[in-house]
CSV table of C-alpha atoms in Angstrom, one decimal:
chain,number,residue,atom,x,y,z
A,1,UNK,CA,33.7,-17.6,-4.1
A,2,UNK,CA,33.7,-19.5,-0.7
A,3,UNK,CA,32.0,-16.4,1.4
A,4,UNK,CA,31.4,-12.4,0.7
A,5,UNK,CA,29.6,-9.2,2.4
A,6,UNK,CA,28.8,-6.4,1.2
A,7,UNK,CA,27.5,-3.5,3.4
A,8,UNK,CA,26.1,0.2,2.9
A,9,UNK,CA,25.5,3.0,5.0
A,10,UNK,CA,23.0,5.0,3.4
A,11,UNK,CA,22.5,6.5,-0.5
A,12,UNK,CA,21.3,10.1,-1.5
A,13,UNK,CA,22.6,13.3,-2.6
A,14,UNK,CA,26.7,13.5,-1.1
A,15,UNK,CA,28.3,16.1,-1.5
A,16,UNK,CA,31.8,15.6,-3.4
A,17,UNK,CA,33.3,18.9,-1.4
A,18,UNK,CA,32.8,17.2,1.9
A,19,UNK,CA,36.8,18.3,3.6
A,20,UNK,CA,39.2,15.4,3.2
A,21,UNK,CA,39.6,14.4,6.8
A,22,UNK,CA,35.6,13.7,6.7
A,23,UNK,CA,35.6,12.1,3.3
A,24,UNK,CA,38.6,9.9,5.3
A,25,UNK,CA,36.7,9.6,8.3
A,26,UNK,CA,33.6,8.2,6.2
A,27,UNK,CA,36.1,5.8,4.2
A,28,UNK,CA,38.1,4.5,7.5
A,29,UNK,CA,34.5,3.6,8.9
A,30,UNK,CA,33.3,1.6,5.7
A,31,UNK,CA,36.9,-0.1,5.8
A,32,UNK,CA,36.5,-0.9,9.3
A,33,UNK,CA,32.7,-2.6,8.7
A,34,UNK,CA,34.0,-4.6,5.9
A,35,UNK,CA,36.9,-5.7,7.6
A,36,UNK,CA,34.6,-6.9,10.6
A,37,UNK,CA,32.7,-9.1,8.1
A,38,UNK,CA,35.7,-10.2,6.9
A,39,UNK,CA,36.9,-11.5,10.2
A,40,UNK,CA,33.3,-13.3,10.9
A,41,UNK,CA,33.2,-15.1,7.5
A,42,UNK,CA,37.2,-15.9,7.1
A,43,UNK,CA,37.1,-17.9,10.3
A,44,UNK,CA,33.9,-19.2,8.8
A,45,UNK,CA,31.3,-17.8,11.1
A,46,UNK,CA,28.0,-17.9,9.8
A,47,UNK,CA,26.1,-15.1,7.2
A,48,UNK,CA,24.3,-14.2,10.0
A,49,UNK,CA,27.1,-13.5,12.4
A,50,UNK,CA,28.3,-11.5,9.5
A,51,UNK,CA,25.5,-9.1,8.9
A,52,UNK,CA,25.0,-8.7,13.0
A,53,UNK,CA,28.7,-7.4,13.3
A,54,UNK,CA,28.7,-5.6,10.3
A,55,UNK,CA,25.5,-3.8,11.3
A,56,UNK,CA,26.5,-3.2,15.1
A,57,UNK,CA,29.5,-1.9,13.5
A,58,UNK,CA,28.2,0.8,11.8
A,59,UNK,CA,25.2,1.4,14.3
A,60,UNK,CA,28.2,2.4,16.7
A,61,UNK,CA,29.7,4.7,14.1
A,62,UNK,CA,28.5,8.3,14.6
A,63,UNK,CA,28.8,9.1,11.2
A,64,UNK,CA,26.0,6.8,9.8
A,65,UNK,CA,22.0,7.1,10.3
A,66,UNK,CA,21.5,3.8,12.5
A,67,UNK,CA,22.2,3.5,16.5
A,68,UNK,CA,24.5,6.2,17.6
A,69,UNK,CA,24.3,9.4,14.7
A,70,UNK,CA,20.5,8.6,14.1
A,71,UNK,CA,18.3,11.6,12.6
A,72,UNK,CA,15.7,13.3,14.8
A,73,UNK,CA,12.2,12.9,14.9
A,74,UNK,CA,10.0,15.9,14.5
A,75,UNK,CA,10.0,16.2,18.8
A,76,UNK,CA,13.4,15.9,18.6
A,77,UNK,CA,14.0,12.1,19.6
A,78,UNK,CA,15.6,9.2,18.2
A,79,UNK,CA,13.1,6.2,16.9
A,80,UNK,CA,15.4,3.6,15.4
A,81,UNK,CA,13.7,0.1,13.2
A,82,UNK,CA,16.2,-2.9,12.2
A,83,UNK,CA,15.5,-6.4,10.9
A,84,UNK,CA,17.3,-9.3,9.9
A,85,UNK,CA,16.6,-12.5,7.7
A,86,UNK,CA,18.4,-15.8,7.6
A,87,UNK,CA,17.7,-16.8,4.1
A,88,UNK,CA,18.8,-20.7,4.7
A,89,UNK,CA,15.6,-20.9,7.1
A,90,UNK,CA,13.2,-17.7,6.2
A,91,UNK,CA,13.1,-16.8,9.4
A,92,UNK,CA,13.3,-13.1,9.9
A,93,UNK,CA,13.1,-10.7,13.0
A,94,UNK,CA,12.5,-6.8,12.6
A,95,UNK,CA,11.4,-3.7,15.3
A,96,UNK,CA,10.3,-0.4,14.8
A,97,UNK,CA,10.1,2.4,17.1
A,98,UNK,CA,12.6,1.6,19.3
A,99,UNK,CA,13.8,4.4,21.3
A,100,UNK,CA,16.9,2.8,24.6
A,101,UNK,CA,18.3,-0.1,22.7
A,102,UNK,CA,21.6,0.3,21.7
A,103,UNK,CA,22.2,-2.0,19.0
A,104,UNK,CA,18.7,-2.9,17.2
A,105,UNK,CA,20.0,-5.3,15.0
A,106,UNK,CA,21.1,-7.7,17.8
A,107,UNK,CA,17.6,-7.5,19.2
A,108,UNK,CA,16.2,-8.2,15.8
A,109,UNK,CA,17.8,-11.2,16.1
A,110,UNK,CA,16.8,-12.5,19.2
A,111,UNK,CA,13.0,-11.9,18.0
A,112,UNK,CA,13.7,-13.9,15.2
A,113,UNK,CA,15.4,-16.5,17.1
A,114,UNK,CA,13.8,-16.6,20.8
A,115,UNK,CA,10.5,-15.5,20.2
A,116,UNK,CA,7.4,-16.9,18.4
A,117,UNK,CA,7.1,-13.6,16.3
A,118,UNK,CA,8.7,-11.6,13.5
A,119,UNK,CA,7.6,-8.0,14.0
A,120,UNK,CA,7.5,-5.9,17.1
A,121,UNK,CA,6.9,-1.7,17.0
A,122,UNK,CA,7.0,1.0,19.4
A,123,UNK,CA,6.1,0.6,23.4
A,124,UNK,CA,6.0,-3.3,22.1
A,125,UNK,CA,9.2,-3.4,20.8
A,126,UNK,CA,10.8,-1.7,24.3
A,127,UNK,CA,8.6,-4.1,26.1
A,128,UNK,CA,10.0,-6.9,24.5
A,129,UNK,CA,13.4,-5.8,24.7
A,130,UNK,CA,13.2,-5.7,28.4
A,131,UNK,CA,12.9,-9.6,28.5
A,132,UNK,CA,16.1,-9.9,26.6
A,133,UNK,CA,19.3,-8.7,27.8
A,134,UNK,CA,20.5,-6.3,25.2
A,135,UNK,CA,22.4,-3.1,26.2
A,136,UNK,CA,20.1,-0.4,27.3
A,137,UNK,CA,20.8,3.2,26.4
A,138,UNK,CA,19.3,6.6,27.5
A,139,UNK,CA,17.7,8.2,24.2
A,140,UNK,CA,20.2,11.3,24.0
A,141,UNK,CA,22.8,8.3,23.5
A,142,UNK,CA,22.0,8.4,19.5
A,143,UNK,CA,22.8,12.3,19.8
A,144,UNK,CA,25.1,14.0,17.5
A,145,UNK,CA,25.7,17.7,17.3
A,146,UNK,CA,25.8,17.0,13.2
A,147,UNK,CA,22.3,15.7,13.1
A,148,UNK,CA,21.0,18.3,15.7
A,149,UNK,CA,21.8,21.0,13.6
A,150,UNK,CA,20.5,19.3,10.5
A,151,UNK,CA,16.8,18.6,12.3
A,152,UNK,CA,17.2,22.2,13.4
A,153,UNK,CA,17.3,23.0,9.8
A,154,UNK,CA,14.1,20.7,8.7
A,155,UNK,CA,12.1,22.2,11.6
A,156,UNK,CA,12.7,26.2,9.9
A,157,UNK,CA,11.9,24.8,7.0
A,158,UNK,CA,9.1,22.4,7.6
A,159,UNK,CA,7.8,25.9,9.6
A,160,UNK,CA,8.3,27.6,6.0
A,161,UNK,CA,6.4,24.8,3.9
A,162,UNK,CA,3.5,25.0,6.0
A,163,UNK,CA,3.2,28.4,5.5
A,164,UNK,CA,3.4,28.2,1.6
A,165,UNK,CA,2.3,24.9,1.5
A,166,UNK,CA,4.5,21.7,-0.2
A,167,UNK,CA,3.2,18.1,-0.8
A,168,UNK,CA,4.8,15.8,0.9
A,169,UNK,CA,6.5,14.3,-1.5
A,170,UNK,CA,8.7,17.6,-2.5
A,171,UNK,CA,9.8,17.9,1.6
A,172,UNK,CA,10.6,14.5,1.7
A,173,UNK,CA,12.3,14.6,-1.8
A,174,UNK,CA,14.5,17.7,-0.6
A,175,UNK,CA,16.1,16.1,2.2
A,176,UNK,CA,15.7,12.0,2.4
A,177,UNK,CA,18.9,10.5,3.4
A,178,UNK,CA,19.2,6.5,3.6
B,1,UNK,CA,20.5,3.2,7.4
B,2,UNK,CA,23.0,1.1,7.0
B,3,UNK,CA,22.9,-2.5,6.0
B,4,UNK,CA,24.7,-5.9,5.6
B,5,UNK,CA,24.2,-9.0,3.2
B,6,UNK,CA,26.6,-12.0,3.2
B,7,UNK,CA,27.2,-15.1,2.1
B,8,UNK,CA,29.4,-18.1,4.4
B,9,UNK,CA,31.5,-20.9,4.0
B,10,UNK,CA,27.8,-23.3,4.0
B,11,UNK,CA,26.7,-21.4,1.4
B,12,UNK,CA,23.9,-19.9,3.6
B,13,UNK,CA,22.9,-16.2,2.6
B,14,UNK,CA,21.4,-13.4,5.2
B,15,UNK,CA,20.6,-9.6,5.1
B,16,UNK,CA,20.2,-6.8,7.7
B,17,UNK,CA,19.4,-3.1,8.1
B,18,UNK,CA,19.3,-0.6,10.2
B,19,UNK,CA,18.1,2.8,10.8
B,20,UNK,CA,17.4,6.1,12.8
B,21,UNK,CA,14.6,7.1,9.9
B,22,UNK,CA,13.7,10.1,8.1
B,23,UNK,CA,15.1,13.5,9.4
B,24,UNK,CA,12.6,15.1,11.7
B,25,UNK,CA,9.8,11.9,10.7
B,26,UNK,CA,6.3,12.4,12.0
B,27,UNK,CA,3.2,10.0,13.3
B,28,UNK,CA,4.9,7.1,14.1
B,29,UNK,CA,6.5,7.3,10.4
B,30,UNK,CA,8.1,4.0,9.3
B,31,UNK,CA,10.4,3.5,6.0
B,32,UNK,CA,11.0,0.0,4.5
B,33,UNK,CA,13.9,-1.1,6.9
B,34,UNK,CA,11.9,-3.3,8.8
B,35,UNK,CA,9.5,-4.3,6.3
B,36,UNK,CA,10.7,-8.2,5.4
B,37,UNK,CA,10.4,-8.4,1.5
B,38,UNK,CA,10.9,-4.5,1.0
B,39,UNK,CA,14.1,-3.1,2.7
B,40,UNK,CA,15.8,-6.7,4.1
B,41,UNK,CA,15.1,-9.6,2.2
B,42,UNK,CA,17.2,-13.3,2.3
B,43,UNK,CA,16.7,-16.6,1.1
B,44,UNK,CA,18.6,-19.4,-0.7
B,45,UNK,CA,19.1,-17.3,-3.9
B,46,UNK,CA,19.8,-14.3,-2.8
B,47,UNK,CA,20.1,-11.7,0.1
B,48,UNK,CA,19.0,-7.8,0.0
B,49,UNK,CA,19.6,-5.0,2.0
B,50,UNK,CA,17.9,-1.6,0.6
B,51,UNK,CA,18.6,2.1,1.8
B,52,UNK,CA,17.1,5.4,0.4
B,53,UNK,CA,13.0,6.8,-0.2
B,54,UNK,CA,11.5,4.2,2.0
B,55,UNK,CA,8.3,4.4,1.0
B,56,UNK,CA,8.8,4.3,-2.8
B,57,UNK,CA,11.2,1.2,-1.8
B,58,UNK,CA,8.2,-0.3,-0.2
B,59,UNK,CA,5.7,0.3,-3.0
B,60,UNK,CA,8.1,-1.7,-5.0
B,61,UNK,CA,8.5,-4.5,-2.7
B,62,UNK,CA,12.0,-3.7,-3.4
B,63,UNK,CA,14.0,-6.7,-1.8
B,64,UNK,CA,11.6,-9.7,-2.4
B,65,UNK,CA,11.4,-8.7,-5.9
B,66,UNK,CA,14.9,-8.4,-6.7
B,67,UNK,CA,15.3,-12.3,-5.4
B,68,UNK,CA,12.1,-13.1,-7.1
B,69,UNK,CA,13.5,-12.3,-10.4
B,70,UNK,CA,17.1,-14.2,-9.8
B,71,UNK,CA,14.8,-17.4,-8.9
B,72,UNK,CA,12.4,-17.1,-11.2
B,73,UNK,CA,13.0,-14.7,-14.3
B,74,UNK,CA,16.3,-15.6,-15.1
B,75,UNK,CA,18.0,-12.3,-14.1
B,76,UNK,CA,21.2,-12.0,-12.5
B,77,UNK,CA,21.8,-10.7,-10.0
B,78,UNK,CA,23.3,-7.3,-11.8
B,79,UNK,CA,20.4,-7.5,-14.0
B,80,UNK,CA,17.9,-7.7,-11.1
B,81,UNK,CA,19.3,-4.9,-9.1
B,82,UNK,CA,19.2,-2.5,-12.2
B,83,UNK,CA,15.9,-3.6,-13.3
B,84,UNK,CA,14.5,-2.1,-10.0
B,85,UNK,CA,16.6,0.8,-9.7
B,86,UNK,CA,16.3,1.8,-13.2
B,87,UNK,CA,12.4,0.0,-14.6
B,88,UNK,CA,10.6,0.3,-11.0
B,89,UNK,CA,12.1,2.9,-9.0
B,90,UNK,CA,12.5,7.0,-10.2
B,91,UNK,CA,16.0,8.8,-10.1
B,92,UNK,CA,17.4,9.5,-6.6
B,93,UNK,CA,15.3,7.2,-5.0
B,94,UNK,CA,17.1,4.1,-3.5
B,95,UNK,CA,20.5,2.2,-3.3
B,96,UNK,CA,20.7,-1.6,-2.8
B,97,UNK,CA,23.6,-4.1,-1.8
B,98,UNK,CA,22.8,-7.9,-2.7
B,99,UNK,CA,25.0,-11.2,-2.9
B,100,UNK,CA,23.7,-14.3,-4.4
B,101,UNK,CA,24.6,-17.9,-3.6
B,102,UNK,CA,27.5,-17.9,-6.1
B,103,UNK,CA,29.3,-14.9,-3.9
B,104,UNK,CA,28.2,-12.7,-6.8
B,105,UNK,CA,28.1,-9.3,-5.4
B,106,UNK,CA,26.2,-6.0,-6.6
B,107,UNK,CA,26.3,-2.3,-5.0
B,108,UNK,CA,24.1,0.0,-7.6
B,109,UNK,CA,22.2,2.8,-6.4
B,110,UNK,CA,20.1,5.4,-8.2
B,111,UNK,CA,21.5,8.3,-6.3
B,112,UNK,CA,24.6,10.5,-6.9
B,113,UNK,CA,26.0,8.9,-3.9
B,114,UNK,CA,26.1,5.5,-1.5
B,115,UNK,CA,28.5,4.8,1.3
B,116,UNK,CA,29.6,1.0,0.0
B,117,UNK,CA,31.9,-1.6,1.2
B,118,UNK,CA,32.4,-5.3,0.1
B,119,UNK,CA,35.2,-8.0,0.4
B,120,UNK,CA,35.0,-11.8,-0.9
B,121,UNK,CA,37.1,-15.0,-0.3
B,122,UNK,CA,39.0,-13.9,-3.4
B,123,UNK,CA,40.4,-11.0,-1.6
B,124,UNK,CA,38.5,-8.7,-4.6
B,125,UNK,CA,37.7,-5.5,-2.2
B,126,UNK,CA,35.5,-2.4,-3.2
B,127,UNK,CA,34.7,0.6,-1.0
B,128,UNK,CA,32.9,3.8,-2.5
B,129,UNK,CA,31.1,6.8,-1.7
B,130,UNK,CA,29.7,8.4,-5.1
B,131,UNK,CA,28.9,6.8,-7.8
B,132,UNK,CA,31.4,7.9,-10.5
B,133,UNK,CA,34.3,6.2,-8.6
């Protein structure tokens, strides 16, 4: 095998009666992603190219939990984290807490190859990203009705648990998602 | 999340992931996505990208030890993958994508369910939603 990628975009509990044109919808998007790698490493672009496209890619998809379709916090904003590793040097980049960059993965790249650091987080991690040139976004960018209404249904019940009290474990086990 | 691990014509591997989090997260919450070793691992043997329970994912130093046993316990890279998801982890916690340096790829998850896609030189092509397809 001269080159492969393989991507994901998310596990959990899916339902199998999602409508066809949504089960299509999530299929054409996965098609789409691989096909991007396919492009990168067929005109023998590097791994790293690869998993940068791939990822933007799929950050830009709606229908995933990464850049644009991202879950809600508990204040009802979007916090996104990314990293990347190039396994032929070890040299790795990664952000948490990022809340106006458009494509994390691209910035996780440019900490692991501009700066002399690896992990960046929160106020940090926007700090550093204005020194860079990576598209800016406005937080409500990473909106999506879908996950609205699914953080609407955490907070009624995260209102509920408190009231009859569950560990931590049992929320998160009823609704983690990728 | 979403993640990426490929192999190139120079036979050099790399991994990435990405994420918005945990549905309504508190505190400054963070999963293993960004956490080298646990959700995004790559080095010459290997290359690992991790989605699901991101804190039992990083209590088993997911990514790193998948590669760890290719190098050095004579796994696969099947082998490895299942040995986390089926020895380390629990039921419904976590999904992984890998590739080795031999284009060997694996997609195994632990859940009912993980959004998959993967295409190699030799034009063999895969993408999946649940796990029964």
């Amino acid at each position: 095998v001269e080159w492969a990628v393989a991507l994901h975009g998310g596990a959990g509990t899916i339902s199998q009666d999602l409508p066809d044109s949504v089960r299509q919808q999530y299929y054409d998007g996965l098609e789409q992603a691989v096909r991007t790698g396919q492009i990168v490493l067929r005109e023998g672009g590097s791994a790293l190219d690869a998993v940068e496209q791939v990822v933007k890619n799929l950050e830009d998809n709606p229908l995933f939990n990464a850049g644009r379709g991202s879950v809600f916090t508990s204040e009802g904003t979007h916090e996104l984290d990314a990293a990347i590793m190039d396994g032929s040097t070890m040299e790795a980049g990664a952000l948490t807490g990022l809340t106006t960059v458009k494509n994390p993965v691209s910035l996780a790249r440019i900490v692991m190859e501009q700066s002399n650091h690896i992990f960046f987080s929160g106020q940090g991690a926007e700090q550093y990203a204005d020194q860079t040139d990576v598209q800016r976004v406005e937080n409500d960018h990473f909106f999506t009705q879908n996950r609205y209404e699914q953080w609407q249904r955490a907070q009624e019940q995260s209102h509920l648990y408190s009231d009859t009290y569950r560990s931590i474990y049992e929320s998160v086990n009823a609704d983690k998602f990728g | 999340t979403v993640g990426a691990v490929a192999l190139d014509m120079n036979g050099n591997l790399a991994a990435a992931t990405s994420t918005g989090g945990m549905t309504n997260k508190q505190f400054g919450r963070v999963g293993d996505v960004p956490i080298i070793g646990s959700g995004t691992f790559a080095n010459h043997v290997a290359a690992v990208s991790a989605t699901g329970w991101g804190e039992k994912i990083m209590q088993q130093v997911s990514a790193n030890t998948i590669a760890n046993l290719v190098e050095f316990g004579g796994y696969s890279l099947q082998e490895a993958v299942d040995y986390l998801l089926e020895e380390r982890l629990q039921p419904d916690e976590a999904g992984f994508i890998a590739v080795d340096s031999e284009g060997n790829i694996v997609m195994n998850m632990n859940t009912p369910g993980m959004f998959r896609g993967s295409i190699d030189s030799r034009g063999n092509k895969e993408v999946k939603i649940w796990i029964e397809e």
